[in-house]
Amino acid sequence: MASLGSLHNDVIHDAVLDYYGKRLATCSSDSTIKIFEIEGESHKLIATLAGHEGPVWQVSWAHPKFGVILASSSFDGKVIIWREDVATKTWTNIATHAAHSESVNSVQWAPPDAGAVLVCGSSDGNVSIVEFNDDGNTSAVTVPAHSGAVYAAVWAINDGSSRRFATAGSDSLVKIWHLDSVTNSYTEEVVLEGHSDWIRDLAWAPSVLPKSYLASASEDRTVIVWTQERSDEPWKKTLLSPDPFADTVWKVSWSLSGNVLAVSCGNNKITLWKENLKGGWELCGGIDE
C-alpha cells in the first residue's frame, strides 16, 4: 500500500478528515488536492483535483448538510470550491473566489448553524468572507485585517449561529472580529498582543462551556492560549510552556472535546498538552515523526 505522501509529487501542506472520518483530503505544492477513502487502517485514492496554478496551502470540508463540498486555498490567490456528485462519484469546480491579489494562506468553513460561509486569509493583508446564497450564487465581502500577511483565519466554534472569527499573521497580532447586526459589516472586536514574531496558526477550541479557548502558534517558538470567561470580559493570555519550543511552531489543533491541544513544531515533533486545575498547561504526551 502506497503512503499518502508518495501519491503527491511535492510537500503536503494540509490533510483533513471529513465530518464522518471516512474521507481524507490532502493538498500539496504540486498544485493538486487528493481525496482518499479511509477504511480502518487502509486508504484508497479516489480523486485528484487539479485547478490551482500554485501550491495549495489548506483545505476545508463543508458540513455534510450542504453536500460533499471541499474548499481549497492556494498561492495562486484563489479559493476553489469543489463538489462531488454522489451518484457519479465525480468532482467539479462549482465556484472560484478570486478576490485576493496575493497568496490565500487560510480557508475555513463556518460552523453549520451560521450557514455555508467561508473565511479566507491572504498575504495581501485582507480577509474575505464568502457566502453561498439560496439561489446558488456567492457573495463576498473583504475586510482589511492586518498590516502584513494573514496566515490564519478561524471561526469561533462554540458561538452557534454567530459570525465571529479570529485572524493572525506577520504583524504578530491576533484579532477577533464579529458581524455587527446593525451595520451588517464585520467589526474588529479586540486586538490581542503577546507574540514577538509571525503567527503561523490559530485554533479555536470546541466547547459547550461559556469559556472560550483560542490557541496561537508563532515563529517566536511559543504557543499562547487565550481564554475568555464570558463575551463581555477581557481575554487572558497564558503561555503554554514557560520555555520556548525547539523550533518554529507551525500548527495547533484541539481534540474534539476541546481539552487537549496538539502542537506541531519545526523539529518534526508533536506534543500534547492539557490544562491542569490551576489553569496552567502540562505536557501529557508526544509523537516523534
XYZ file of C-alpha atoms in Angstrom:
289
model
C 0.000 0.000 0.000
C 1.481 3.364 -1.028
C 1.910 6.058 1.581
C -0.153 9.212 1.262
C 2.997 11.247 0.703
C 4.120 9.127 -2.249
C 0.891 9.968 -4.088
C 1.823 13.666 -4.263
C 4.827 14.959 -6.202
C 5.831 17.513 -3.586
C 5.358 18.629 0.029
C 1.941 18.009 1.606
C 0.727 21.156 3.401
C -2.583 20.022 4.867
C -4.547 16.821 5.496
C -8.129 16.969 6.791
C -10.720 14.286 7.515
C -14.360 14.913 6.662
C -17.180 15.064 9.215
C -17.573 11.283 9.321
C -13.870 10.446 9.256
C -14.368 8.430 6.046
C -12.698 10.781 3.552
C -9.303 12.426 3.756
C -8.361 15.455 1.644
C -4.683 16.339 1.204
C -3.103 19.266 -0.628
C 0.405 19.864 -1.856
C 2.943 22.126 -3.513
C 2.298 20.075 -6.661
C -0.886 22.197 -7.082
C -3.245 19.249 -6.578
C -5.725 18.025 -3.997
C -6.207 14.303 -3.468
C -9.230 12.616 -1.935
C -8.798 9.290 -0.158
C -11.394 6.858 1.099
C -10.464 5.648 4.591
C -11.461 2.281 5.991
C -9.784 1.101 9.162
C -6.040 1.380 8.623
C -6.273 1.283 4.825
C -6.845 4.066 2.316
C -7.659 4.311 -1.385
C -7.128 7.270 -3.706
C -10.494 8.084 -5.293
C -9.949 11.528 -6.864
C -7.266 14.033 -7.826
C -8.472 17.628 -8.121
C -6.460 19.901 -10.406
C -7.357 23.548 -10.914
C -4.912 25.645 -8.921
C -1.828 27.192 -10.519
C 0.415 27.119 -7.470
C 0.980 25.337 -4.173
C -2.246 24.530 -2.314
C -1.901 25.501 1.336
C -5.117 24.452 3.010
C -8.353 22.508 2.518
C -11.624 22.590 4.470
C -14.660 20.289 4.317
C -18.140 21.820 4.497
C -20.646 20.287 6.891
C -22.462 17.383 5.168
C -25.806 19.226 5.458
C -24.546 21.291 2.492
C -23.431 18.265 0.436
C -19.991 16.783 -0.242
C -18.135 20.065 -0.640
C -14.473 20.986 -0.177
C -12.757 24.382 -0.285
C -9.067 24.873 -1.109
C -6.757 27.894 -0.864
C -3.607 28.454 -2.888
C -0.535 30.549 -3.610
C -2.265 31.496 -6.881
C -4.529 33.860 -4.921
C -7.654 31.772 -5.446
C -10.073 29.735 -3.372
C -11.781 26.922 -5.266
C -14.952 25.225 -4.046
C -15.309 21.622 -5.204
C -18.405 19.415 -5.059
C -18.783 15.683 -5.532
C -21.714 14.300 -7.482
C -22.666 11.439 -5.172
C -24.305 9.452 -7.986
C -21.367 9.574 -10.412
C -18.567 9.989 -7.836
C -17.106 12.821 -9.913
C -15.817 16.134 -8.603
C -16.373 19.533 -10.220
C -15.299 23.105 -9.535
C -18.558 24.847 -8.628
C -17.070 28.253 -7.755
C -13.768 30.127 -7.829
C -13.204 33.008 -5.411
C -10.511 35.328 -6.764
C -10.834 38.487 -4.673
C -7.243 38.441 -3.351
C -4.151 39.861 -5.043
C -1.705 37.526 -3.304
C -1.482 34.023 -1.840
C -4.529 32.769 0.074
C -2.996 31.050 3.083
C -6.050 30.019 5.071
C -9.590 28.854 4.357
C -12.255 27.533 6.719
C -15.998 26.844 6.627
C -18.095 28.388 9.376
C -19.988 26.213 11.876
C -23.084 24.875 10.042
C -25.566 26.937 12.069
C -24.001 30.077 10.607
C -24.672 28.890 7.055
C -22.477 27.959 4.093
C -19.871 30.636 4.719
C -16.096 30.661 4.219
C -13.435 32.861 5.800
C -10.223 33.280 3.794
C -6.949 34.901 4.877
C -4.415 36.259 2.393
C -0.875 37.599 2.132
C -2.411 40.845 0.821
C -3.414 41.583 4.446
C -7.108 41.105 3.794
C -9.694 38.602 4.956
C -12.662 37.750 2.752
C -15.936 36.191 3.828
C -17.704 34.225 1.098
C -21.361 33.286 1.476
C -23.288 30.764 -0.621
C -26.789 32.072 -1.197
C -30.007 30.100 -1.645
C -30.061 30.959 -5.373
C -26.755 29.137 -5.876
C -24.688 32.294 -6.287
C -21.980 33.564 -3.973
C -21.474 36.934 -2.356
C -18.300 38.136 -0.688
C -17.004 40.976 1.455
C -13.361 41.885 2.011
C -12.045 43.181 5.330
C -8.620 44.893 5.650
C -7.370 42.876 8.608
C -3.603 43.125 9.166
C -0.681 45.345 8.164
C 1.084 42.268 6.752
C 0.188 38.802 5.561
C -2.714 36.905 7.142
C -1.638 33.321 7.807
C -4.622 32.118 9.831
C -8.346 32.862 9.897
C -10.595 30.636 12.036
C -14.243 30.726 13.065
C -15.349 30.652 16.682
C -16.593 27.084 17.033
C -18.735 27.444 20.139
C -20.693 30.537 19.136
C -23.551 28.753 17.361
C -25.016 30.840 14.556
C -22.984 33.982 15.294
C -20.424 35.192 12.794
C -17.250 35.557 14.855
C -13.715 34.706 13.777
C -10.072 35.283 14.679
C -7.173 36.255 12.407
C -3.391 36.441 12.796
C -0.309 36.969 10.684
C 3.040 38.601 10.105
C 2.279 41.655 12.295
C 2.383 39.299 15.340
C -1.170 40.250 16.334
C -4.300 38.192 16.931
C -7.550 39.974 16.077
C -11.110 38.897 16.784
C -13.955 40.048 14.537
C -17.738 39.775 14.604
C -20.618 40.552 12.291
C -22.366 43.676 13.545
C -26.097 43.036 13.272
C -26.841 46.780 12.973
C -24.396 47.691 10.191
C -24.245 44.156 8.712
C -20.472 44.539 8.452
C -17.547 42.810 10.139
C -16.103 44.805 13.022
C -12.835 44.432 14.904
C -13.730 43.320 18.413
C -10.326 43.123 20.111
C -6.594 43.007 19.348
C -4.517 40.510 21.341
C -0.794 41.197 21.755
C 1.695 38.675 23.080
C 3.845 37.261 20.282
C 7.124 38.754 19.053
C 7.209 37.166 15.575
C 4.924 35.953 12.798
C 1.910 33.951 13.935
C 1.529 30.851 11.787
C -1.643 29.239 13.095
C -4.738 29.680 15.247
C -7.128 27.114 16.694
C -10.425 27.873 18.422
C -11.394 25.094 20.841
C -14.784 23.388 20.525
C -16.599 23.734 23.833
C -20.093 23.641 25.278
C -18.945 25.905 28.098
C -19.263 29.700 28.102
C -15.467 29.951 28.379
C -13.615 30.367 25.078
C -10.145 28.979 24.322
C -8.063 30.245 21.395
C -4.512 28.974 20.771
C -1.924 30.823 18.675
C 1.350 29.374 17.315
C 4.276 31.547 16.325
C 7.722 31.705 14.789
C 8.847 33.114 18.174
C 8.706 29.432 19.303
C 5.813 29.975 21.696
C 2.156 28.994 21.920
C -0.271 31.245 23.750
C -3.656 30.043 24.998
C -6.079 32.960 25.145
C -9.158 32.495 27.341
C -12.350 34.484 27.824
C -14.787 33.562 30.597
C -17.749 35.427 29.077
C -18.234 37.532 25.959
C -18.269 40.781 27.946
C -14.992 40.042 29.776
C -11.389 40.675 28.648
C -9.203 37.945 27.162
C -6.440 36.484 29.312
C -3.202 35.056 27.928
C -1.261 32.066 29.232
C 1.962 30.719 27.776
C 1.514 27.045 27.021
C 5.076 26.403 28.199
C 7.390 28.701 30.179
C 10.269 27.564 27.949
C 10.340 28.215 24.182
C 9.799 25.264 21.865
C 12.819 23.884 19.997
C 11.773 25.445 16.677
C 9.034 27.422 14.940
C 5.570 26.281 15.996
C 3.636 25.714 12.771
C 0.303 24.179 13.769
C -2.020 23.876 16.760
C -5.102 21.663 16.909
C -7.644 20.900 19.639
C -9.134 17.485 20.378
C -12.838 17.068 19.610
C -13.655 17.504 23.296
C -11.546 20.672 23.410
C -9.462 19.661 26.420
C -6.221 18.544 24.719
C -4.072 20.740 22.468
C -1.701 19.224 19.899
C 1.318 21.338 18.932
C 3.350 20.686 15.772
C 6.883 22.057 15.801
C 9.568 22.601 13.164
C 11.706 19.850 14.690
C 9.183 17.245 13.411
C 7.764 16.614 16.876
C 4.167 16.802 18.051
C 3.420 17.412 21.718
C 0.093 17.104 23.542
C -0.950 19.474 26.322
C -3.751 19.515 28.882
C -4.948 22.204 31.275
C -4.455 21.493 34.977
C -6.725 22.510 37.841
C -4.702 25.679 38.435
C -5.255 26.955 34.887
C -1.741 26.095 33.715
C -0.815 23.630 30.967
C 1.011 20.332 31.326
C 2.679 18.078 28.772
C 0.640 14.874 28.534
C 2.120 13.099 25.516
C 4.031 13.403 22.286
C 4.831 11.917 18.898
C 8.164 11.845 17.067
C 7.812 11.677 13.291
